[in-house]
Amino acid sequence: MTKKEYDIVVIGGGPGGYVSAIRAAQLGLKTAVVEREHLGGICLNWGCIPTKALLRTAEISHLLKELPAHGFTAGELSFDLATAIGRSRKVAGQLSGGVRGLLKKNKVTVIEGEGRLTGPGEVSIGREKITARHIIIATGARARELPHLAADGDLIWTYRHALSPKRMPKKLLVIGSGAIGMEFASFYQDVGAEVTVVEALPRILPNEDEAISALAEKIFSRRGISLHRGTEVAALEKKKNNVTARLKTPEGEVKKEFDTVLLAIGIVGNIENLGLETAGVKTDRGHIVTDPYGRTNIDGIYAIGDVAGPPWLAHKASHEGVICVEKIAGHSPRPLKADLIPSCTYSRPQVASIGLTEQAAREKGHEVRIGEFPFVGNGKAVALGETDGLIKTIFDAGSGELLGAHLIGPDVTELVQGFVLARKLEATEEDLMETVFAHPTLSEAMHESVLAAYGRAVHY
């Protein structure tokens, strides 16, 4: 049987894979995507999108508690978790179907199955074999588990179980306080669960600026989420209907009981069963080693997205895919700079950042100017009744370069893109101070934070 030939075959149909394929097709390359489960990958089906649908439910739950302040009187409300989960799955399904439509529109062939490298320029999907001059691995990642912290889908969950639970947890332990952990902690606490979060490191949201982490801890604690920093889980002892967690705290070991435990201790790349060893592709600590254009150590084999290492973000994967394909096509794309990739956590409050933290900037030798502006000084935030949070900007004192921006508060995952653009265009403090921000908007807090770095804040 004649093998089907392509210019590019992408293994994995997530945000990195399907965007790569579409861009390749736009550039006139005959392209196929191999996907073993659902188009859109973990992000669209079991991550970014369904979690945001659930967090919308949590936001509505929060707003319902504010009805009296707005003149509304309502009877007793009830919450049905199954309905909320059903809506989130419907949203994911709609967008997965949309990805299929986009690939069809761009004449990308979709092959269902598990792809594996079986020879130079060859991919096997079951009994079918196809060939390509260029093979892009975009297989993503999965939840990390440890031998003494293994999920069973019943009492101990990963994020996938948390997105399709069989029951509503009453007492939930979240292990890990990164973006995944805090988003689920925020959701389940908003809809009625008693939530405890443990973090082995000295602060929650450990990748964020220290000032943001500290304020986030205060706000989450005020909401009623129990936070334990510098705490490790020594063991989980499963019983019939609950789990006893042995926690090693700075004060000593304690035992606490929960009916559900959620593991949010990071992710690991899907590098197994791809034929990487046979092909000679170099890996390191669970991810594929690449250069700035996604090229591995083997000619014609590339890797992008989560499988190629941190930061594990969908938008990073998509952009890497475009860069990789444009390089293959003979263009001259610019390599992706990690400090131009925004990071977002969609909890309540939201958290977002771009560039260097204050500590990182100082460690790099910068003399810095710091601006902070709280949302309590922003008219739109006061009108919304959402005044928790602040915006922090970091500038090089000599050049005026914006080194980093760190935000916590209402809709900051939308606001951060302004700072991303400013860094991309190498805007200085003067450019930003001279920019007119519409009134009344939350974005005015961005402007005031810049002004504050130079002693010119007006409204606080």
XYZ file of C-alpha atoms in Angstrom:
460
model
C 0.000 0.000 0.000
C 1.342 3.443 -0.951
C 2.109 5.653 2.017
C 0.459 9.050 2.102
C 3.047 11.815 1.856
C 2.919 15.230 3.496
C 5.193 18.203 3.869
C 4.392 18.450 7.590
C 2.796 16.017 10.020
C 1.874 17.327 13.454
C 1.445 14.772 16.243
C -1.058 16.321 18.649
C -4.055 18.551 17.966
C -3.888 20.926 20.930
C -3.280 24.708 20.840
C 0.262 24.194 19.599
C -0.544 21.429 17.141
C -3.645 22.722 15.397
C -2.290 26.288 15.151
C 0.942 24.917 13.648
C -1.051 22.928 11.116
C -3.217 25.862 10.082
C -0.206 28.147 9.684
C 1.573 25.461 7.635
C -1.457 25.148 5.350
C -1.591 28.936 4.970
C 2.003 28.777 3.758
C 1.103 26.201 1.097
C 2.437 23.113 2.847
C 0.523 19.835 2.632
C -0.263 19.122 6.278
C -1.800 16.465 8.493
C -2.632 16.422 12.211
C -2.634 13.187 14.197
C -4.821 13.319 17.329
C -5.532 10.412 19.678
C -8.412 11.923 21.641
C -10.076 15.323 21.117
C -9.026 18.188 18.856
C -8.088 21.189 20.948
C -6.014 19.095 23.336
C -5.992 19.324 27.109
C -6.369 23.119 27.067
C -9.626 23.205 25.196
C -11.129 19.970 26.518
C -9.713 19.533 30.031
C -7.966 22.754 30.963
C -8.130 26.392 29.910
C -11.648 26.474 28.477
C -13.790 24.260 30.747
C -12.169 25.735 33.852
C -13.100 29.227 32.668
C -16.675 28.068 32.142
C -16.739 26.816 35.740
C -15.113 29.987 37.027
C -17.880 31.937 35.301
C -20.316 29.873 37.379
C -18.284 30.757 40.484
C -18.378 34.444 39.543
C -22.169 34.306 39.289
C -22.308 32.578 42.681
C -20.262 35.417 44.138
C -22.419 38.100 42.507
C -25.614 36.501 43.799
C -24.389 37.163 47.320
C -24.282 40.873 46.454
C -27.945 41.125 45.379
C -29.192 43.083 48.436
C -26.574 45.813 47.899
C -28.036 46.367 44.426
C -31.646 46.478 45.531
C -32.629 42.920 44.675
C -34.499 40.504 46.903
C -34.466 36.832 45.993
C -35.751 33.644 47.545
C -33.559 30.779 48.623
C -31.106 29.722 45.926
C -29.802 26.231 45.290
C -26.824 25.014 43.299
C -26.595 21.931 41.094
C -22.993 20.986 40.334
C -24.000 18.573 37.559
C -25.657 21.385 35.606
C -22.573 23.595 35.884
C -20.323 20.714 34.816
C -22.650 19.941 31.915
C -22.429 23.529 30.699
C -18.623 23.473 30.864
C -18.484 20.214 28.890
C -20.837 21.668 26.277
C -18.573 24.708 25.900
C -15.540 22.455 25.455
C -17.361 20.307 22.912
C -18.467 23.333 20.906
C -14.938 24.672 20.634
C -13.432 21.274 19.838
C -15.865 21.028 16.941
C -14.817 24.524 15.941
C -11.179 23.427 15.718
C -12.197 20.569 13.419
C -13.996 23.085 11.226
C -10.965 25.366 11.081
C -8.696 22.492 10.046
C -11.157 21.432 7.345
C -11.433 25.019 6.107
C -7.649 25.165 5.738
C -7.511 21.741 4.037
C -5.557 20.095 6.840
C -5.991 16.319 6.996
C -7.035 15.025 10.422
C -5.984 11.474 11.282
C -7.451 9.963 14.441
C -5.159 7.705 16.429
C -1.872 7.600 18.304
C 1.132 8.693 16.263
C 4.562 7.165 16.673
C 7.917 7.745 14.979
C 8.875 4.512 13.219
C 11.561 5.585 10.799
C 13.163 8.621 9.164
C 10.299 10.903 8.123
C 7.759 8.205 8.992
C 4.827 8.213 11.422
C 2.705 5.162 12.204
C -0.886 5.431 13.372
C -1.948 1.890 14.163
C -1.475 -0.042 10.926
C -1.370 3.105 8.795
C 1.931 4.726 7.928
C 2.473 8.198 6.535
C 5.586 10.123 5.621
C 6.608 13.755 5.933
C 9.683 15.855 5.410
C 9.008 17.552 8.732
C 7.387 16.070 11.853
C 6.273 18.344 14.699
C 5.625 16.753 18.084
C 2.966 18.671 20.009
C 1.709 16.022 22.421
C 1.323 18.306 25.427
C 1.518 17.227 29.051
C -0.468 15.572 31.834
C -0.887 16.027 35.575
C 2.139 15.054 37.626
C 1.603 12.335 40.219
C 3.941 10.992 42.884
C 4.086 7.399 44.191
C 2.609 8.395 47.565
C 0.197 10.862 45.944
C -1.605 8.884 43.243
C -5.050 9.805 41.938
C -7.887 7.288 41.901
C -10.656 9.498 40.486
C -12.805 8.923 43.550
C -11.263 10.393 46.679
C -8.065 11.688 45.083
C -8.381 13.796 41.924
C -6.309 15.342 39.184
C -7.650 18.352 37.277
C -9.529 16.030 34.911
C -11.496 14.525 37.759
C -12.174 18.009 39.169
C -13.693 18.994 35.824
C -16.101 16.053 35.732
C -16.766 15.123 39.365
C -19.317 12.527 40.397
C -20.136 14.500 43.528
C -19.702 17.895 45.159
C -16.823 17.857 47.670
C -17.585 19.126 51.148
C -14.029 19.319 52.497
C -11.465 19.695 49.723
C -7.687 19.600 50.098
C -5.775 21.160 47.198
C -2.108 20.174 47.031
C -0.231 22.931 45.207
C -0.921 26.645 44.955
C 0.050 27.390 41.378
C -2.471 28.553 38.785
C -4.258 25.177 38.526
C -4.522 24.713 42.269
C -5.751 28.211 43.026
C -8.307 28.242 40.198
C -9.931 25.054 41.479
C -9.675 26.226 45.081
C -11.405 29.457 44.057
C -14.165 27.652 42.152
C -15.035 25.026 44.728
C -14.950 27.507 47.623
C -17.258 29.871 45.731
C -19.825 27.120 45.181
C -19.837 25.915 48.774
C -16.911 23.626 49.589
C -14.638 24.077 52.581
C -11.222 24.418 50.943
C -7.694 23.962 52.291
C -4.603 24.615 50.152
C -1.117 23.375 51.040
C 2.031 24.634 49.359
C 5.530 23.242 49.976
C 7.207 26.538 49.061
C 7.282 29.606 51.332
C 4.466 31.422 49.499
C 1.412 30.743 47.363
C 1.493 31.466 43.620
C 5.277 31.079 43.929
C 6.061 32.180 40.371
C 4.484 35.585 40.907
C 6.052 38.727 42.358
C 6.301 38.539 46.155
C 3.980 41.524 46.648
C 1.304 39.854 44.533
C 1.658 36.526 46.349
C 1.367 38.253 49.731
C -1.762 40.181 48.761
C -3.307 37.104 47.156
C -2.837 35.195 50.402
C -4.636 37.920 52.345
C -7.570 38.007 49.933
C -7.963 34.227 49.681
C -7.736 33.904 53.464
C -10.397 36.585 53.908
C -12.627 34.581 51.571
C -12.312 31.622 53.903
C -9.773 29.486 52.053
C -7.333 27.923 54.531
C -3.766 28.346 53.264
C -0.689 26.506 54.584
C 2.697 27.572 53.234
C 5.894 25.600 53.773
C 3.790 22.480 54.195
C 4.351 19.074 52.598
C 1.994 16.121 52.330
C 3.823 13.183 53.873
C 1.072 10.673 53.091
C -2.563 10.249 52.117
C -4.381 7.474 53.957
C -7.542 6.460 52.113
C -10.582 5.198 53.962
C -14.032 4.305 52.659
C -15.410 7.828 52.379
C -12.538 10.159 53.216
C -8.801 10.679 53.207
C -6.524 11.428 56.134
C -3.687 13.709 55.087
C -0.462 13.720 57.087
C 0.843 17.256 56.753
C 4.404 18.250 57.618
C 4.073 21.871 58.703
C 6.752 24.228 60.043
C 5.260 23.591 63.486
C 5.316 19.796 63.168
C 3.233 16.992 61.691
C -0.565 17.138 61.859
C -3.361 14.950 60.529
C -6.503 16.311 58.854
C -9.439 14.595 57.216
C -10.962 15.505 53.842
C -13.553 13.894 51.619
C -11.642 14.898 48.477
C -8.023 15.661 47.591
C -6.986 17.475 44.403
C -3.422 17.055 43.148
C -2.109 20.232 41.539
C 1.632 19.618 41.796
C 2.585 20.426 38.240
C 2.607 18.624 34.926
C 4.930 16.335 32.986
C 5.415 16.130 29.236
C 3.827 13.346 27.176
C 7.034 11.893 25.765
C 6.191 8.200 26.138
C 5.258 5.832 23.283
C 6.342 8.292 20.601
C 9.387 6.377 19.397
C 11.723 9.126 20.582
C 14.362 6.686 21.840
C 14.472 4.795 18.543
C 14.678 8.051 16.607
C 17.446 9.335 18.898
C 15.568 12.465 19.994
C 17.121 14.019 23.083
C 14.937 14.488 26.168
C 15.651 16.018 29.556
C 13.600 15.693 32.762
C 10.375 14.807 31.036
C 10.484 17.118 28.024
C 11.993 17.220 24.541
C 15.067 19.400 24.119
C 14.738 22.004 21.334
C 16.376 25.139 20.018
C 14.497 28.491 19.827
C 12.807 27.363 16.586
C 11.518 24.049 17.921
C 14.217 21.974 16.226
C 15.386 18.860 18.059
C 18.796 17.236 17.702
C 17.414 15.103 14.837
C 16.906 16.731 11.430
C 13.270 16.925 10.413
C 11.876 16.396 13.932
C 10.567 19.324 15.974
C 8.750 19.816 19.276
C 6.588 22.667 20.569
C 4.386 23.500 23.537
C 4.214 21.712 26.881
C 6.142 18.670 25.655
C 9.083 21.002 24.951
C 9.166 22.359 28.501
C 8.031 25.402 30.477
C 6.307 27.740 30.608
C 3.339 25.383 30.216
C 0.917 27.788 28.593
C -1.410 27.356 25.619
C -0.564 30.741 24.114
C 3.127 29.936 24.329
C 2.501 26.640 22.495
C 0.549 28.344 19.704
C 3.192 31.002 19.181
C 5.988 28.421 19.214
C 4.073 26.483 16.570
C 3.881 29.482 14.275
C 7.592 30.209 14.718
C 8.511 26.581 14.029
C 6.424 26.337 10.862
C 7.556 29.689 9.479
C 11.183 28.645 9.973
C 10.493 25.369 8.149
C 8.903 27.359 5.303
C 12.044 29.451 4.877
C 10.834 32.601 6.604
C 12.811 34.471 9.279
C 10.636 34.483 12.402
C 11.973 35.957 15.620
C 12.546 33.452 18.433
C 10.079 33.630 21.276
C 11.333 35.448 24.372
C 10.131 33.955 27.648
C 9.863 37.381 29.284
C 7.296 38.429 26.669
C 4.897 35.611 27.553
C 2.102 36.700 29.907
C 0.977 34.450 32.740
C -2.624 34.440 33.986
C -4.513 32.855 36.885
C -8.299 33.154 36.586
C -9.222 32.798 40.248
C -11.080 35.404 42.305
C -9.142 37.679 42.417
C -7.481 37.239 39.050
C -3.682 37.387 38.816
C -1.570 38.253 35.766
C 2.036 39.139 35.053
C 4.584 39.849 32.353
C 8.353 40.221 32.522
C 10.620 40.306 35.552
C 9.569 40.283 39.181
C 11.142 42.901 41.427
C 13.486 40.303 42.926
C 14.557 39.008 39.500
C 15.154 42.544 38.219
C 17.392 43.380 41.173
C 19.250 40.072 40.844
C 19.980 40.955 37.210
C 21.646 44.157 38.391
C 18.933 46.649 37.517
C 18.447 49.743 39.610
C 14.679 49.843 39.649
C 11.777 52.206 40.109
C 8.618 50.590 41.492
C 5.079 51.830 41.041
C 2.052 50.396 42.857
C -1.540 51.498 42.545
C -4.428 49.842 44.427
C -7.812 49.294 42.806
C -9.456 51.047 45.740
C -8.253 54.265 44.081
C -9.875 53.389 40.738
C -13.362 54.757 40.089
C -14.542 51.877 37.910
C -13.400 49.289 40.474
C -15.269 51.143 43.232
C -18.403 51.299 41.060
C -18.118 47.539 40.430
C -17.580 46.832 44.107
C -14.344 45.007 43.248
C -11.596 46.982 44.955
C -9.312 44.160 46.156
C -6.000 44.189 44.338
C -3.302 46.376 42.858
C -1.076 46.879 39.838
C 2.688 46.934 40.246
C 5.102 48.127 37.570
C 8.883 47.783 37.529
C 11.116 50.090 35.485
C 14.838 50.337 34.916
C 15.735 53.562 36.685
C 18.278 54.555 34.065
C 16.650 53.751 30.729
C 12.964 53.860 31.681
C 12.466 50.365 30.223
C 9.401 48.551 31.523
C 10.950 45.427 33.050
C 7.814 43.842 34.423
C 4.185 44.333 35.385
C 2.267 42.376 38.019
C -1.457 42.607 38.547
C -4.032 41.232 40.968
C -7.674 42.228 40.949
C -10.737 42.513 38.698
C -10.263 41.475 35.047
C -6.478 41.799 35.200
C -6.097 38.826 32.835
C -7.530 41.155 30.178
C -5.562 44.215 31.296
C -2.125 42.570 31.231
C -2.062 42.535 27.428
C -1.507 46.281 27.458
C 1.758 45.761 29.290
C 2.664 42.847 26.993
C 2.321 45.151 24.006
C 4.285 47.875 25.773
C 7.187 45.501 26.411
C 7.051 44.114 22.881
C 7.242 47.625 21.432
C 9.918 48.606 23.992
C 7.825 51.446 25.356
C 9.444 53.605 28.029
C 7.884 55.187 31.088
C 7.469 58.419 29.087
C 5.498 56.645 26.349
C 3.190 55.081 28.912
C 2.719 58.244 30.961
C 1.779 60.192 27.839
C -0.818 57.599 26.779
C -4.452 58.620 27.314
C -6.535 55.992 29.153
C -10.325 56.150 28.887
C -12.310 57.126 31.987
C -13.810 55.390 33.852
C -11.989 52.121 33.167
C -10.018 49.596 35.182
C -7.131 50.268 32.798
C -6.605 53.669 34.429
C -5.002 51.749 37.299
C -2.320 50.667 34.827
C -1.608 54.306 34.020
C -1.582 55.310 37.686
C 0.864 52.513 38.511
C 3.285 53.872 35.903
C 2.831 57.386 37.280
C 3.409 56.077 40.819
C 6.825 54.719 39.835
C 7.864 58.314 39.202
C 6.056 59.944 42.113
C 3.214 61.262 39.953
C 0.195 59.131 40.903
C -2.917 61.315 41.044
C -5.683 59.277 42.646
C -3.933 57.629 45.568
